[in-house]
N, CA, C and O of each residue as an XYZ file, in Angstrom:
828
protein
N      25.986    -87.045     50.697
C      27.356    -86.521     50.822
C      27.717    -85.616     49.645
O      28.342    -84.572     49.832
N      27.320    -86.018     48.419
C      27.682    -85.241     47.235
C      26.540    -84.364     46.730
O      26.743    -83.517     45.861
N      25.324    -84.568     47.281
C      24.142    -83.795     46.884
C      24.052    -83.677     45.359
O      23.978    -82.562     44.843
N      24.057    -84.778     44.637
C      24.108    -84.713     43.172
C      22.953    -83.929     42.568
O      21.786    -84.133     42.904
N      23.312    -83.042     41.682
C      22.318    -82.300     40.904
C      22.041    -83.138     39.660
O      22.951    -83.400     38.874
N      20.798    -83.557     39.479
C      20.448    -84.460     38.383
C      19.676    -83.692     37.316
O      18.683    -83.025     37.606
N      20.146    -83.798     36.090
C      19.493    -83.126     34.972
C      19.155    -84.147     33.879
O      19.999    -84.963     33.509
N      17.934    -84.101     33.371
C      17.540    -84.955     32.254
C      17.167    -86.373     32.615
O      17.100    -87.224     31.728
N      16.921    -86.665     33.888
C      16.562    -88.034     34.287
C      15.288    -88.501     33.585
O      15.069    -89.700     33.414
N      14.454    -87.550     33.184
C      13.210    -87.911     32.488
C      13.480    -88.514     31.115
O      12.580    -89.097     30.511
N      14.706    -88.382     30.614
C      15.061    -88.969     29.320
C      15.256    -90.484     29.391
O      15.287    -91.161     28.363
N      15.386    -91.007     30.608
C      15.578    -92.449     30.795
C      14.200    -93.095     30.954
O      13.501    -92.805     31.925
N      13.795    -93.961     30.023
C      12.458    -94.569     30.098
C      12.279    -95.414     31.353
O      13.234    -95.982     31.883
N      11.041    -95.483     31.813
C      10.750    -96.225     33.030
C      10.802    -97.727     32.868
O      10.947    -98.451     33.853
N      10.687    -98.210     31.638
C      10.756    -99.645     31.368
C      11.521    -99.878     30.073
O      11.762    -98.953     29.298
N      11.897   -101.136     29.856
C      12.534   -101.514     28.602
C      14.042   -101.391     28.613
O      14.621   -100.764     29.500
N      14.680   -102.000     27.613
C      16.141   -102.011     27.538
C      16.721   -100.639     27.232
O      16.196    -99.899     26.400
N      17.808   -100.311     27.914
C      18.473    -99.020     27.737
C      19.979    -99.213     27.869
O      20.446    -99.993     28.699
N      20.728    -98.497     27.046
C      22.186    -98.446     27.177
C      22.560    -97.041     27.625
O      22.263    -96.071     26.928
N      23.200    -96.923     28.764
C      23.720    -95.642     29.222
C      25.198    -95.569     28.856
O      25.952    -96.496     29.150
N      25.616    -94.488     28.225
C      27.008    -94.345     27.805
C      27.514    -92.977     28.229
O      26.949    -91.954     27.842
N      28.574    -92.956     29.023
C      29.046    -91.671     29.521
C      30.539    -91.591     29.736
O      31.283    -92.536     29.476
N      30.957    -90.428     30.220
C      32.373    -90.203     30.506
C      32.736    -90.848     31.841
O      31.863    -91.201     32.634
N      34.021    -90.994     32.070
C      34.488    -91.667     33.278
C      35.659    -90.887     33.850
O      36.771    -90.929     33.324
N      35.386    -90.167     34.945
C      36.397    -89.311     35.545
C      37.102    -89.934     36.742
O      38.300    -89.732     36.938
N      36.353    -90.698     37.548
C      36.939    -91.247     38.760
C      36.140    -92.452     39.246
O      35.065    -92.744     38.721
N      36.663    -93.142     40.240
C      36.093    -94.402     40.711
C      34.640    -94.265     41.149
O      33.834    -95.162     40.902
N      34.298    -93.156     41.793
C      32.963    -93.026     42.376
C      31.871    -92.755     41.342
O      30.696    -92.699     41.705
N      32.223    -92.585     40.064
C      31.198    -92.395     39.028
C      30.155    -93.503     39.067
O      28.955    -93.252     38.967
N      30.640    -94.740     39.215
C      29.740    -95.904     39.179
C      28.898    -96.039     40.444
O      27.971    -96.848     40.485
N      29.206    -95.260     41.472
C      28.402    -95.268     42.677
C      27.362    -94.156     42.649
O      26.235    -94.335     43.112
N      27.747    -93.014     42.105
C      26.869    -91.854     42.130
C      25.794    -91.910     41.051
O      24.619    -91.681     41.340
N      26.180    -92.211     39.806
C      25.210    -92.175     38.711
C      24.005    -93.093     38.947
O      22.873    -92.651     38.754
N      24.203    -94.361     39.360
C      23.044    -95.254     39.521
C      22.017    -94.784     40.551
O      20.827    -95.065     40.407
N      22.464    -94.071     41.592
C      21.504    -93.661     42.628
C      20.645    -92.492     42.159
O      19.704    -92.097     42.847
N      20.966    -91.934     40.989
C      20.203    -90.801     40.460
C      18.996    -91.242     39.639
O      18.234    -90.404     39.158
N      18.818    -92.542     39.478
C      17.704    -93.059     38.684
C      16.822    -93.973     39.536
O      17.284    -94.569     40.509
N      15.562    -94.072     39.160
C      14.637    -94.935     39.886
C      14.847    -96.414     39.557
O      14.523    -97.282     40.368
N      15.391    -96.706     38.365
C      15.631    -98.088     37.958
C      17.043    -98.521     38.314
O      17.951    -97.695     38.396
N      17.225    -99.821     38.526
C      18.566   -100.318     38.807
C      19.408   -100.297     37.542
O      18.933   -100.616     36.451
N      20.652    -99.921     37.709
C      21.607    -99.855     36.607
C      22.638   -100.960     36.798
O      23.191   -101.120     37.886
N      22.893   -101.719     35.738
C      23.897   -102.776     35.777
C      25.122   -102.340     34.980
O      25.002   -101.648     33.970
N      26.291   -102.750     35.440
C      27.526   -102.388     34.753
C      28.597   -103.438     35.027
O      28.507   -104.216     35.976
N      29.607   -103.433     34.171
C      30.717   -104.376     34.294
C      31.759   -103.837     35.273
O      32.040   -102.638     35.299
N      32.321   -104.725     36.067
C      33.403   -104.352     36.974
C      34.440   -105.456     37.047
O      34.184   -106.597     36.663
N      35.602   -105.103     37.538
C      36.678   -106.087     37.664
C      36.286   -107.173     38.665
O      35.751   -106.876     39.733
N      36.552   -108.427     38.316
C      36.172   -109.509     39.213
C      36.939   -109.472     40.526
O      36.515   -110.083     41.506
N      38.067   -108.760     40.560
C      38.849   -108.682     41.791
C      38.091   -107.945     42.901
O      38.419   -108.080     44.080
N      37.064   -107.155     42.510
C      36.276   -106.452     43.510
C      35.416   -107.404     44.332
O      34.972   -107.039     45.420
N      35.173   -108.604     43.843
C      34.283   -109.532     44.555
C      34.980   -110.831     44.946
O      34.326   -111.771     45.395
N      36.279   -110.891     44.783
C      37.002   -112.125     45.097
C      37.968   -111.962     46.265
O      38.814   -112.823     46.509
N      37.833   -110.845     46.985
C      38.729   -110.608     48.120
C      38.468   -111.565     49.267
O      37.405   -112.179     49.352
N      39.444   -111.683     50.141
C      39.353   -112.590     51.287
C      38.927   -111.851     52.550
O      39.027   -110.627     52.634
N      38.461   -112.597     53.507
C      38.152   -112.056     54.818
C      36.898   -111.204     54.842
O      36.127   -111.165     53.883
N      36.713   -110.513     55.978
C      35.520   -109.697     56.180
C      35.470   -108.557     55.160
O      34.420   -108.279     54.582
N      36.613   -107.902     54.946
C      36.653   -106.795     53.990
C      36.273   -107.278     52.597
O      35.515   -106.612     51.891
N      36.797   -108.436     52.199
C      36.492   -108.971     50.884
C      35.018   -109.281     50.718
O      34.436   -109.007     49.669
N      34.407   -109.857     51.760
C      32.976   -110.189     51.697
C      32.123   -108.932     51.656
O      31.117   -108.886     50.948
N      32.518   -107.912     52.409
C      31.774   -106.653     52.401
C      31.852   -105.982     51.028
O      30.857   -105.458     50.528
N      33.039   -106.005     50.428
C      33.193   -105.412     49.101
C      32.349   -106.154     48.080
O      31.698   -105.538     47.236
N      32.361   -107.482     48.157
C      31.575   -108.293     47.220
C      30.095   -107.990     47.377
O      29.383   -107.840     46.383
N      29.621   -107.898     48.623
C      28.210   -107.577     48.875
C      27.857   -106.207     48.306
O      26.828   -106.039     47.651
N      28.722   -105.234     48.565
C      28.423   -103.872     48.123
C      28.353   -103.782     46.604
O      27.376   -103.272     46.057
N      29.376   -104.270     45.924
C      29.434   -104.088     44.477
C      28.337   -104.862     43.744
O      27.779   -104.366     42.765
N      28.030   -106.051     44.202
C      26.945   -106.787     43.544
C      25.594   -106.153     43.862
O      24.679   -106.212     43.041
N      25.456   -105.549     45.040
C      24.195   -104.900     45.413
C      23.912   -103.677     44.553
O      22.755   -103.389     44.244
N      24.966   -102.952     44.161
C      24.756   -101.749     43.350
C      24.704   -102.041     41.856
O      24.672   -101.121     41.040
N      24.697   -103.329     41.497
C      24.495   -103.679     40.092
C      25.729   -104.038     39.309
O      25.665   -104.175     38.088
N      26.859   -104.196     39.982
C      28.069   -104.571     39.252
C      28.071   -106.051     38.903
O      27.765   -106.896     39.744
N      28.413   -106.357     37.670
C      28.543   -107.739     37.221
C      30.024   -108.011     37.037
O      30.641   -107.429     36.145
N      30.620   -108.883     37.855
C      32.067   -109.115     37.753
C      32.441   -109.896     36.505
O      31.816   -110.904     36.174
N      33.466   -109.417     35.818
C      33.976   -110.073     34.611
C      35.495   -109.975     34.626
O      36.054   -108.924     34.941
N      36.155   -111.068     34.285
C      37.614   -111.055     34.143
C      37.950   -110.359     32.825
O      37.841   -110.961     31.756
N      38.352   -109.108     32.901
C      38.604   -108.331     31.693
C      40.072   -108.363     31.264
O      40.446   -107.772     30.251
N      40.902   -109.067     32.055
C      42.324   -109.087     31.738
C      42.708   -110.218     30.795
O      43.758   -110.164     30.155
N      41.873   -111.232     30.707
C      42.178   -112.352     29.835
C      42.005   -112.005     28.371
O      41.501   -110.934     28.034
N      42.421   -112.906     27.507
C      42.329   -112.667     26.070
C      40.909   -112.498     25.578
O      40.672   -111.825     24.575
N      39.954   -113.108     26.282
C      38.551   -113.033     25.876
C      37.744   -112.101     26.787
O      36.513   -112.139     26.797
N      38.466   -111.254     27.562
C      37.789   -110.368     28.504
C      36.832   -109.415     27.830
O      35.733   -109.187     28.334
N      37.231   -108.843     26.683
C      36.376   -107.902     25.973
C      35.114   -108.564     25.456
O      34.033   -107.978     25.503
N      35.252   -109.791     24.961
C      34.096   -110.533     24.445
C      33.143   -110.870     25.586
O      31.926   -110.762     25.432
N      33.689   -111.276     26.729
C      32.858   -111.615     27.886
C      32.064   -110.400     28.359
O      30.884   -110.514     28.693
N      32.717   -109.236     28.385
C      32.031   -108.015     28.814
C      30.916   -107.656     27.842
O      29.828   -107.256     28.256
N      31.192   -107.800     26.553
C      30.206   -107.468     25.528
C      28.997   -108.394     25.616
O      27.855   -107.940     25.550
N      29.250   -109.683     25.765
C      28.149   -110.640     25.833
C      27.339   -110.483     27.121
O      26.127   -110.696     27.130
N      28.018   -110.109     28.204
C      27.304   -109.858     29.457
C      26.375   -108.666     29.299
O      25.223   -108.708     29.729
N      26.878   -107.600     28.679
C      26.055   -106.427     28.427
C      24.863   -106.761     27.549
O      23.752   -106.295     27.800
N      25.086   -107.552     26.536
C      23.997   -107.935     25.633
C      22.915   -108.699     26.380
O      21.724   -108.473     26.163
N      23.329   -109.598     27.255
C      22.348   -110.384     28.019
C      21.500   -109.479     28.907
O      20.281   -109.638     28.974
N      22.136   -108.535     29.583
C      21.417   -107.611     30.463
C      20.401   -106.796     29.666
O      19.258   -106.628     30.090
N      20.828   -106.295     28.510
C      19.950   -105.471     27.676
C      18.768   -106.288     27.152
O      17.631   -105.818     27.154
N      19.047   -107.512     26.706
C      17.976   -108.341     26.157
C      16.996   -108.801     27.228
O      15.910   -109.285     26.910
N      17.371   -108.654     28.489
C      16.448   -108.939     29.588
C      15.595   -107.719     29.916
O      14.797   -107.750     30.853
N      15.762   -106.640     29.142
C      14.956   -105.439     29.340
C      15.445   -104.521     30.432
O      14.671   -103.728     30.968
N      16.723   -104.614     30.773
C      17.276   -103.826     31.873
C      18.146   -102.680     31.344
O      18.309   -102.504     30.136
N      18.695   -101.910     32.284
C      19.598   -100.810     31.937
C      21.034   -101.282     32.093
O      21.417   -101.807     33.139
N      21.814   -101.094     31.057
C      23.230   -101.442     31.104
C      24.043   -100.182     30.866
O      23.811    -99.455     29.900
N      24.999    -99.929     31.753
C      25.825    -98.724     31.646
C      27.227    -99.085     31.183
O      27.791   -100.103     31.583
N      27.773    -98.229     30.332
C      29.101    -98.485     29.776
C      29.872    -97.175     29.666
O      29.299    -96.119     29.398
N      31.179    -97.265     29.879
C      32.062    -96.120     29.666
C      32.829    -96.382     28.367
O      33.782    -97.162     28.368
N      32.438    -95.754     27.276
C      33.093    -96.041     25.995
C      34.608    -95.782     25.987
O      35.334    -96.395     25.204
N      35.083    -94.884     26.849
C      36.524    -94.628     26.891
C      37.297    -95.868     27.352
O      38.483    -96.009     27.056
N      36.629    -96.750     28.066
C      37.261    -97.998     28.485
C      38.029    -97.919     29.783
O      38.364    -98.952     30.363
N      38.319    -96.714     30.256
C      39.067    -96.514     31.493
C      38.841    -95.079     31.945
O      38.267    -94.276     31.209
N      39.288    -94.758     33.145
C      39.136    -93.389     33.625
C      40.023    -92.428     32.847
O      41.131    -92.775     32.436
N      39.519    -91.222     32.656
C      40.312    -90.199     31.985
C      41.539    -89.866     32.827
O      41.412    -89.665     34.035
N      42.725    -89.803     32.220
C      43.927    -89.508     32.993
C      44.076    -88.028     33.361
O      44.871    -87.684     34.236
N      43.317    -87.159     32.699
C      43.532    -85.724     32.920
C      42.260    -84.882     32.853
O      42.333    -83.659     32.734
N      41.105    -85.522     32.929
C      39.861    -84.778     32.918
C      39.303    -84.483     31.538
O      38.195    -83.959     31.423
N      40.048    -84.810     30.482
C      39.548    -84.613     29.121
C      38.800    -85.863     28.664
O      38.925    -86.929     29.268
N      38.024    -85.721     27.594
C      37.248    -86.832     27.063
C      38.018    -87.490     25.926
O      38.431    -86.822     24.978
N      38.210    -88.807     26.025
C      39.014    -89.521     25.038
C      38.161    -90.339     24.072
O      36.968    -90.551     24.290
N      38.794    -90.779     23.025
C      38.132    -91.521     21.957
C      37.395    -92.747     22.504
O      37.922    -93.469     23.351
N      36.192    -92.970     22.020
C      35.399    -94.098     22.491
C      35.715    -95.386     21.763
O      36.012    -95.382     20.568
N      35.650    -96.475     22.481
C      35.777    -97.800     21.865
C      34.402    -98.233     21.368
O      33.379    -97.756     21.859
N      34.383    -99.128     20.402
C      33.149    -99.392     19.661
C      32.191   -100.384     20.315
O      31.198   -100.776     19.703
N      32.476   -100.794     21.550
C      31.571   -101.721     22.228
C      30.162   -101.177     22.354
O      29.197   -101.928     22.212
N      30.023    -99.876     22.620
C      28.695    -99.280     22.750
C      27.927    -99.376     21.436
O      26.718    -99.604     21.438
N      28.626    -99.201     20.314
C      27.980    -99.311     19.004
C      27.542   -100.749     18.740
O      26.443   -100.981     18.237
N      28.385   -101.700     19.073
C      28.033   -103.109     18.872
C      26.787   -103.474     19.673
O      25.910   -104.186     19.184
N      26.718   -102.983     20.899
C      25.579   -103.321     21.748
C      24.273   -102.758     21.208
O      23.264   -103.462     21.163
N      24.286   -101.497     20.800
C      23.036   -100.908     20.309
C      22.606   -101.520     18.983
O      21.411   -101.672     18.732
N      23.569   -101.874     18.127
C      23.208   -102.469     16.839
C      22.779   -103.924     16.987
O      21.949   -104.400     16.212
N      23.327   -104.638     17.965
C      22.940   -106.033     18.178
C      21.572   -106.153     18.848
O      20.826   -107.095     18.583
N      21.247   -105.194     19.719
C      20.029   -105.318     20.520
C      18.901   -104.380     20.089
O      17.732   -104.639     20.375
N      19.251   -103.293     19.404
C      18.238   -102.311     19.035
C      17.874   -101.368     20.170
O      16.991   -100.526     20.010
N      18.542   -101.495     21.316
C      18.245   -100.642     22.463
C      18.758    -99.224     22.224
O      19.808    -99.042     21.607
N      18.030    -98.221     22.704
C      18.497    -96.844     22.547
C      19.700    -96.561     23.440
O      19.867    -97.173     24.494
N      20.519    -95.636     23.004
C      21.662    -95.185     23.801
C      21.309    -93.837     24.414
O      20.918    -92.910     23.705
N      21.445    -93.731     25.719
C      21.244    -92.454     26.386
C      22.597    -91.976     26.901
O      23.154    -92.572     27.823
N      23.127    -90.908     26.316
C      24.423    -90.392     26.768
C      24.274    -89.703     28.118
O      23.224    -89.136     28.420
N      25.320    -89.754     28.922
C      25.289    -89.049     30.195
C      26.663    -88.465     30.493
O      27.671    -88.896     29.933
N      26.688    -87.484     31.376
C      27.940    -86.834     31.734
C      28.054    -86.720     33.247
O      27.119    -86.290     33.923
N      29.207    -87.110     33.767
C      29.534    -86.909     35.171
C      30.349    -85.614     35.243
O      31.345    -85.457     34.537
N      29.922    -84.707     36.088
C      30.578    -83.407     36.189
C      30.932    -83.136     37.651
O      30.059    -83.096     38.518
N      32.211    -82.953     37.905
C      32.669    -82.620     39.247
C      33.152    -83.771     40.084
O      33.712    -83.550     41.158
N      32.955    -85.011     39.630
C      33.407    -86.148     40.444
C      34.930    -86.216     40.535
O      35.471    -86.768     41.494
N      35.624    -85.655     39.537
C      37.084    -85.641     39.604
C      37.578    -84.662     40.670
O      38.699    -84.803     41.160
N      36.763    -83.676     41.036
C      37.126    -82.779     42.129
C      36.832    -83.433     43.474
O      37.511    -83.176     44.468
N      35.811    -84.280     43.484
C      35.458    -84.977     44.720
C      36.480    -86.055     45.062
O      36.761    -86.315     46.232
N      37.031    -86.679     44.021
C      38.007    -87.763     44.234
C      39.113    -87.656     43.183
O      39.139    -88.453     42.245
N      40.012    -86.705     43.314
C      41.087    -86.516     42.325
C      41.936    -87.765     42.168
O      42.376    -88.363     43.151
N      42.161    -88.150     40.915
C      42.997    -89.307     40.648
C      42.345    -90.628     40.949
O      42.953    -91.674     40.721
N      41.125    -90.621     41.454
C      40.424    -91.862     41.745
C      40.900    -92.565     42.992
O      40.518    -93.709     43.240
N      41.736    -91.900     43.788
C      42.284    -92.551     44.976
C      41.922    -91.758     46.224
O      41.669    -90.555     46.154
N      41.901    -92.441     47.368
C      41.626    -91.782     48.625
C      40.133    -91.598     48.864
O      39.318    -91.803     47.964
N      39.786    -91.209     50.084
C      38.380    -91.042     50.446
C      37.850    -89.774     49.790
O      38.492    -88.726     49.862
N      36.682    -89.855     49.149
C      36.137    -88.690     48.437
C      35.847    -87.516     49.363
O      35.542    -87.690     50.543
N      35.950    -86.322     48.801
C      35.611    -85.110     49.522
C      34.156    -84.737     49.219
O      33.658    -85.061     48.141
N      33.472    -84.071     50.134
C      32.062    -83.704     49.922
C      31.908    -82.521     48.972
O      31.613    -81.405     49.398
N      32.108    -82.773     47.703
C      31.954    -81.755     46.668
C      30.668    -82.039     45.902
O      30.411    -83.184     45.531
N      29.865    -81.020     45.662
C      28.616    -81.245     44.942
C      28.908    -81.567     43.477
O      29.724    -80.899     42.843
N      28.247    -82.584     42.943
C      28.484    -83.035     41.576
C      27.182    -82.960     40.770
O      26.091    -82.842     41.329
N      27.327    -83.032     39.463
C      26.181    -83.015     38.567
C      26.192    -84.266     37.696
O      27.239    -84.677     37.197
N      25.020    -84.866     37.518
C      24.852    -85.987     36.592
C      23.829    -85.528     35.550
O      22.685    -85.219     35.882
N      24.253    -85.490     34.304
C      23.407    -84.946     33.240
C      23.118    -86.019     32.192
O      24.041    -86.585     31.605
N      21.829    -86.298     31.960
C      21.419    -87.294     30.975
C      20.910    -86.599     29.713
O      20.137    -85.645     29.793
N      21.344    -87.079     28.554
C      20.899    -86.534     27.292
C      19.687    -87.271     26.756
O      19.174    -88.190     27.394
N      19.239    -86.866     25.589
C      18.087    -87.502     24.963
C      18.497    -88.826     24.314
O      19.644    -88.982     23.894
N      17.559    -89.783     24.230
C      17.871    -91.096     23.644
C      18.362    -90.973     22.200
O      17.876    -90.151     21.424
N      19.330    -91.806     21.870
C      19.856    -91.881     20.510
C      19.553    -93.277     19.971
O      19.846    -94.273     20.633
N      18.976    -93.356     18.788
C      18.685    -94.672     18.216
C      19.347    -94.766     16.837
O      19.457    -93.786     16.102
N      19.779    -95.985     16.525
C      20.567    -96.210     15.316
C      19.988    -97.340     14.475
O      20.725    -98.134     13.890
N      18.648    -97.403     14.422
C      17.981    -98.475     13.686
C      18.325    -98.460     12.198
O      18.210    -99.483     11.524
N      18.745    -97.309     11.688
C      19.112    -97.233     10.261
C      20.326    -98.082      9.933
O      20.602    -98.356      8.765
N      21.057    -98.501     10.967
C      22.237    -99.336     10.752
C      21.989   -100.798     11.136
O      22.936   -101.562     11.324
N      20.733   -101.179     11.249
C      20.390   -102.543     11.661
C      21.094   -103.573     10.773
O      21.112   -103.444      9.549
N      21.678   -104.603     11.413
C      22.361   -105.657     10.684
C      23.776   -105.321     10.272
O      24.418   -106.105      9.573
N      24.280   -104.156     10.694
C      25.617   -103.722     10.273
C      26.586   -103.680     11.449
O      27.521   -102.880     11.464
N      26.353   -104.555     12.441
C      27.189   -104.523     13.642
C      28.586   -105.098     13.430
O      29.383   -105.139     14.367
N      28.894   -105.542     12.213
C      30.246   -106.009     11.912
C      30.990   -105.071     10.951
O      32.126   -105.336     10.557
N      30.332   -103.989     10.590
C      30.950   -103.013      9.691
C      31.735   -102.004     10.532
O      31.138   -101.217     11.267
N      33.043   -102.021     10.430
C      33.861   -101.194     11.320
C      33.666    -99.704     11.091
O      33.833    -98.904     12.011
N      33.316    -99.332      9.873
C      33.083    -97.912      9.600
C      31.796    -97.443     10.256
O      31.724    -96.334     10.786
N      30.785    -98.293     10.218
C      29.523    -97.975     10.886
C      29.728    -97.930     12.400
O      29.231    -97.026     13.071
N      30.458    -98.904     12.930
C      30.717    -98.937     14.368
C      31.437    -97.673     14.826
O      31.118    -97.117     15.877
N      32.395    -97.226     14.043
C      33.128    -96.007     14.400
C      32.223    -94.787     14.312
O      32.286    -93.910     15.173
N      31.383    -94.719     13.287
C      30.492    -93.573     13.129
C      29.498    -93.482     14.281
O      29.249    -92.398     14.809
N      28.932    -94.623     14.667
C      27.976    -94.647     15.778
C      28.664    -94.233     17.073
O      28.142    -93.412     17.827
N      29.823    -94.797     17.322
C      30.563    -94.483     18.546
C      30.921    -93.005     18.613
O      30.765    -92.371     19.656
N      31.399    -92.459     17.504
C      31.760    -91.037     17.482
C      30.546    -90.147     17.703
O      30.661    -89.085     18.316
N      29.385    -90.567     17.212
C      28.157    -89.795     17.435
C      27.812    -89.754     18.924
O      27.428    -88.712     19.456
N      27.955    -90.897     19.581
C      27.674    -90.965     21.015
C      28.660    -90.099     21.794
O      28.268    -89.357     22.695
N      29.937    -90.198     21.442
C      30.961    -89.426     22.166
C      30.794    -87.930     21.944
O      31.079    -87.138     22.842
N      30.337    -87.534     20.769
C      30.099    -86.112     20.500
C      29.010    -85.582     21.427
O      29.093    -84.451     21.908
N      27.984    -86.407     21.678
C      26.911    -85.981     22.565
C      27.377    -85.958     24.015
O      26.987    -85.070     24.774
N      28.209    -86.924     24.412
C      28.780    -86.917     25.764
C      29.625    -85.659     25.959
O      29.578    -85.031     27.018
N      30.390    -85.297     24.942
C      31.213    -84.091     25.011
C      30.340    -82.843     25.177
O      30.667    -81.947     25.957
N      29.241    -82.795     24.447
C      28.332    -81.645     24.552
C      27.754    -81.547     25.956
O      27.641    -80.453     26.508
N      27.389    -82.682     26.532
C      26.790    -82.696     27.863
C      27.797    -82.361     28.959
O      27.460    -81.692     29.935
N      29.016    -82.824     28.797
C      30.031    -82.659     29.844
C      30.820    -81.361     29.729
O      31.323    -80.841     30.725
N      30.926    -80.839     28.507
C      31.740    -79.649     28.303
C      33.233    -79.928     28.303
O      34.038    -78.998     28.372
N      33.613    -81.204     28.226
C      35.028    -81.562     28.248
C      35.706    -81.292     26.902
O      35.064    -81.268     25.852
N      37.005    -81.092     26.969
C      37.820    -81.042     25.754
C      37.968    -82.463     25.225
O      38.185    -83.396     25.998
N      37.850    -82.630     23.913
C      37.933    -83.970     23.317
C      39.342    -84.236     22.794
O      39.983    -83.359     22.215
N      39.807    -85.460     23.012
C      41.113    -85.893     22.520
C      40.904    -87.120     21.642
O      40.376    -88.130     22.108
N      41.309    -87.048     20.378
C      41.104    -88.164     19.453
C      42.196    -89.213     19.623
O      42.977    -89.482     18.711
N      42.224    -89.789     20.808
C      43.206    -90.820     21.173
C      42.577    -91.674     22.252
O      41.803    -91.168     23.065
N      42.894    -92.964     22.277
C      42.381    -93.815     23.340
C      43.048    -93.434     24.666
O      44.245    -93.153     24.709
N      42.263    -93.429     25.741
C      42.794    -93.056     27.039
C      43.911    -93.985     27.503
O      44.842    -93.555     28.183
N      43.813    -95.264     27.130
C      44.874    -96.200     27.516
C      46.205    -95.824     26.868
O      47.262    -95.972     27.482
N      46.153    -95.338     25.633
C      47.372    -94.901     24.954
C      47.960    -93.669     25.634
O      49.176    -93.546     25.779
N      47.084    -92.762     26.049
C      47.543    -91.558     26.739
C      48.223    -91.915     28.054
O      49.225    -91.304     28.424
N      47.678    -92.906     28.761
C      48.273    -93.320     30.031
C      49.642    -93.979     29.816
O      50.573    -93.781     30.597
N      49.740    -94.755     28.750
C      51.005    -95.411     28.451
C      52.089    -94.394     28.080
O      53.268    -94.586     28.376
N      51.660    -93.307     27.424
C      52.620    -92.304     26.973
C      53.036    -91.349     28.078
O      54.037    -90.642     27.955
N      52.267    -91.329     29.154
C      52.543    -90.381     30.247
C      53.810    -90.751     31.009
O      54.185    -90.060     31.956
């Protein structure tokens, strides 16, 4: 339907733990990006996607778990910790874990400040970070609502980034910020988006 143009897929190793970190424009990002790789990609999703009732609820649960979504209650006080530990477990099992450092969809198509979860994961596990960019999915599904339109999109993967020089420093907030900003700078280069040094959640609250 979207005929995704895939660039840089060879940068994703065929085996071993990998962290994918990219921009988030609309709901269908998590459906399109994983089908562009030969390996299964795991990612965190809202548990409400798999707890629905009736036939529709069961179909949604089947679909989201089949495409690699791991349901986590992210609204509770310990939601962030649960998501982080789930990601760590997936990575330590030698799998691919995908994360959107912005923490939510971009409200206006620009790239927002990354949260440091991606830095914590790479420093705790030693897994390389491969930045990626979704391009055009916001035109296919503006605002993240409604049935997507058949617009051709691009998924672009960058070269692996490793941060072994910071080993053992996963509790240093300055290191975490530096690592996160390095990843976001590469995502910005790949996507061509304008960068905003503000959390996307803050931008949504101010709108």
